[in-house]
């Protein structure tokens, strides 16, 4: 009988993974590979039944060389929070909206839309690959405005995606396939998954300066310099509003200058719009940056999400829009986006798309939705104000904390470093990510004073 | 100042279309993008919809229809929806999906008393129906076994090629369908398994093969399992029709049971599109059987790492329906009853179609219509005969001769039999 041999697992970089770095310059490996394992029975369980195994050696499983993937840092925060027994603990790592009682919230319009579906007895048939037509129409109109010339001229290719992430991934795959070698510029810092998305789509990326730790504000000059220095025809990933994780957005004047530069360099903007309506309470205000670029005739990609503004988190509803300069190329782009989606999941989930189409397409529900978004955004604004008031009334050092009020959206970058963030957790039972980001959605007015005490102590007493 | 941490991606595949070039702002970034080819199955349905004939029949459809040609929502699904409506927060699921749905899915596939489940040796994640499960596994294979290829039966579901190709896995084929007998090319299949390099990945349809409807017999499955084991190949099962094929979920999972009894560790894609009629809800799961719990935890963590940059986490609603139906004894009983009704109706249509053909005096052999299983029938019609079916009789099907039995009903089966006889009879 032929003998089998075992090979040791190696940790060489897989050909499919790009080498990437964090903005601190540390190398990260995207995956591992195994050497080819030869020999019969390599997939057999050593506990096979029904037959007496005559093999002397038990072969190593094909999966033995697969290492544990690194734990997700944000999920780790929530898990540590759950394990804490303190009465005063706060979860500021949460990435979803909470009420003043810190409970999950299902919007009333969503409940109404679900009841409408039950009453209608909708079927469960496959959607087209591009998604629900009524949803695609509603989402493009919400983003651009129903009267936008780009919509009237049919220059918008919209494909329903698996929330923001799935939409970004479709856009990234389109870049990989039709702009091979083109580079994507990502803000420093950005949402952690952006890098994973472009890595897995095999799209090279680098960073442009965005956050200024000295002012806890926008490093606008650094941003402009880096976008100017990028090779012509680069893709520039821009957060449409409510930048994650910093909460720092350009001003309207700054957006104009960014658009000027992108036109000058012939770059193409790729907007991530995950918070329209949820950021300021106004759908139009939050879409202003995207509309500005489109009004200038700049071709853009835009990923949308309804996780936050409609609270549809787990229903996975979003869209990728490509606004092109001609209806013919928009149609071709759409056909290729469908071609990318088909081997990924065939067609998108129907439930949440119907909710969005029913809410956005029904004037009564639409107005109720706007009121609820204003309420959610208003609560977060109140919390920001209360937190700022508490900190400034307690902190006598003269430090400028106004960045808390200038930031927008669910997240606030506090400027705390890793040691200070650890102190927040270990001493004060406040759970947040190590980059100093806090989710204001996890904060109630009643807890602002407590959090202010924690921040002041960590900032001044921990170096 | 130079861009910090600038990197160029490695191993980028070159597109067949010329890459983006410098262009003036008046040109379109998307000018060089070509239209994707038309989907042939969608084309059939579109042509059907455009046809004005009152006699038209769509047997290209890939979803179940009742005896009136209407989509069906199972009563157990309606009841589950009533129960979950308003009682769930729409919070993100974990990256791996709904734990309850996964638990119920594993029991359905492997049995309530499975030792794999008890020993926690299965790495399982919720997926976007069967397609999403196959894609996750293909990406996993590419990442952790980059020098292997996937062997795909001839023919197979068209999207299988797209899935593994887009995941970057090289594909090879193995013989499956035997056109002369309209059955299984068993000896060709066994030869191809034997001749494949040791440790290859084999894609197997667990039951109700799509598009042919041809399945191995139990004895044949045992020999396939034995040969795959002898070669150290890895079997990946696509099980999209459990319960829907024969009406009995246990019987439909027989091939999997045979492989497990032989000591295989398998991969498995499950779909609830057909057997629960959840098509557009995209409910499915991917399982990978492992040596021990530690390995299962590691494999699952890597599957989640693949899913996160694809869609972050899977959709909730379909998972709630599945876990509610399978988790409640009464609803599960109702589901089993309803899935049998669907399977029996299709089996009945197969019988009736064959009977009508033989009654019309057709001298051709039509046993394959009743020998095949599941939604699809590989009729054996040639592309020219298919064209005649469409042009002369307004009957729409794909040019490979595949007939979706779901599109047949007591109102049109006689008409379809007449047409088949007409285009196949010799003069």
PDB file of C-alpha atoms in Angstrom, chain A residues 16-18 168-182 184 193-205 270 340 344, chain B residues 9-13 135 143 166 306 309-310:
ATOM      1  CA  UNK A  16      -5.463  36.425  -3.940  1.00  0.00           C
ATOM      2  CA  UNK A  17      -4.651  38.775  -1.096  1.00  0.00           C
ATOM      3  CA  UNK A  18      -3.136  42.190  -1.407  1.00  0.00           C
ATOM      4  CA  UNK A 168     -19.551  48.945  -1.918  1.00  0.00           C
ATOM      5  CA  UNK A 169     -18.405  45.451  -2.831  1.00  0.00           C
ATOM      6  CA  UNK A 170     -20.268  45.559  -6.153  1.00  0.00           C
ATOM      7  CA  UNK A 171     -18.665  48.918  -6.909  1.00  0.00           C
ATOM      8  CA  UNK A 172     -15.231  47.593  -5.943  1.00  0.00           C
ATOM      9  CA  UNK A 173     -15.662  44.543  -8.178  1.00  0.00           C
ATOM     10  CA  UNK A 174     -16.655  46.828 -11.046  1.00  0.00           C
ATOM     11  CA  UNK A 175     -13.466  48.849 -10.537  1.00  0.00           C
ATOM     12  CA  UNK A 176     -11.356  45.688 -10.470  1.00  0.00           C
ATOM     13  CA  UNK A 177     -12.906  44.390 -13.661  1.00  0.00           C
ATOM     14  CA  UNK A 178     -13.072  47.545 -15.756  1.00  0.00           C
ATOM     15  CA  UNK A 179     -10.383  49.786 -14.291  1.00  0.00           C
ATOM     16  CA  UNK A 180      -7.620  47.268 -13.596  1.00  0.00           C
ATOM     17  CA  UNK A 181      -4.763  48.819 -11.708  1.00  0.00           C
ATOM     18  CA  UNK A 182      -6.730  51.944 -10.836  1.00  0.00           C
ATOM     19  CA  UNK A 184      -8.682  53.884  -4.625  1.00  0.00           C
ATOM     20  CA  UNK A 193     -14.443  47.329   6.488  1.00  0.00           C
ATOM     21  CA  UNK A 194     -13.579  49.627   3.568  1.00  0.00           C
ATOM     22  CA  UNK A 195     -10.084  48.173   3.449  1.00  0.00           C
ATOM     23  CA  UNK A 196     -11.363  44.607   3.626  1.00  0.00           C
ATOM     24  CA  UNK A 197     -13.793  45.291   0.799  1.00  0.00           C
ATOM     25  CA  UNK A 198     -11.182  46.649  -1.596  1.00  0.00           C
ATOM     26  CA  UNK A 199      -8.625  44.039  -0.543  1.00  0.00           C
ATOM     27  CA  UNK A 200     -10.983  41.154  -1.210  1.00  0.00           C
ATOM     28  CA  UNK A 201     -11.980  42.722  -4.526  1.00  0.00           C
ATOM     29  CA  UNK A 202      -8.252  42.944  -5.403  1.00  0.00           C
ATOM     30  CA  UNK A 203      -8.348  46.723  -5.790  1.00  0.00           C
ATOM     31  CA  UNK A 204      -5.196  48.575  -4.664  1.00  0.00           C
ATOM     32  CA  UNK A 205      -5.746  51.399  -2.207  1.00  0.00           C
ATOM     33  CA  UNK A 270     -16.947  56.952  -4.972  1.00  0.00           C
ATOM     34  CA  UNK A 340     -21.040  40.648 -10.886  1.00  0.00           C
ATOM     35  CA  UNK A 344     -22.236  36.373  -5.611  1.00  0.00           C
TER      36      UNK A 344
ATOM     37  CA  UNK B   9      -2.164  45.460  -5.488  1.00  0.00           C
ATOM     38  CA  UNK B  10      -0.607  42.172  -6.415  1.00  0.00           C
ATOM     39  CA  UNK B  11      -1.826  39.514  -8.770  1.00  0.00           C
ATOM     40  CA  UNK B  12      -4.447  41.665 -10.397  1.00  0.00           C
ATOM     41  CA  UNK B  13      -6.220  39.935 -13.215  1.00  0.00           C
ATOM     42  CA  UNK B 135     -19.851  31.549  -3.452  1.00  0.00           C
ATOM     43  CA  UNK B 143      -8.092  31.231  -0.215  1.00  0.00           C
ATOM     44  CA  UNK B 166     -15.469  34.828 -10.149  1.00  0.00           C
ATOM     45  CA  UNK B 306     -14.882  36.200   3.782  1.00  0.00           C
ATOM     46  CA  UNK B 309     -16.309  42.384   3.033  1.00  0.00           C
ATOM     47  CA  UNK B 310     -18.988  40.871   0.802  1.00  0.00           C
TER      48      UNK B 310
END
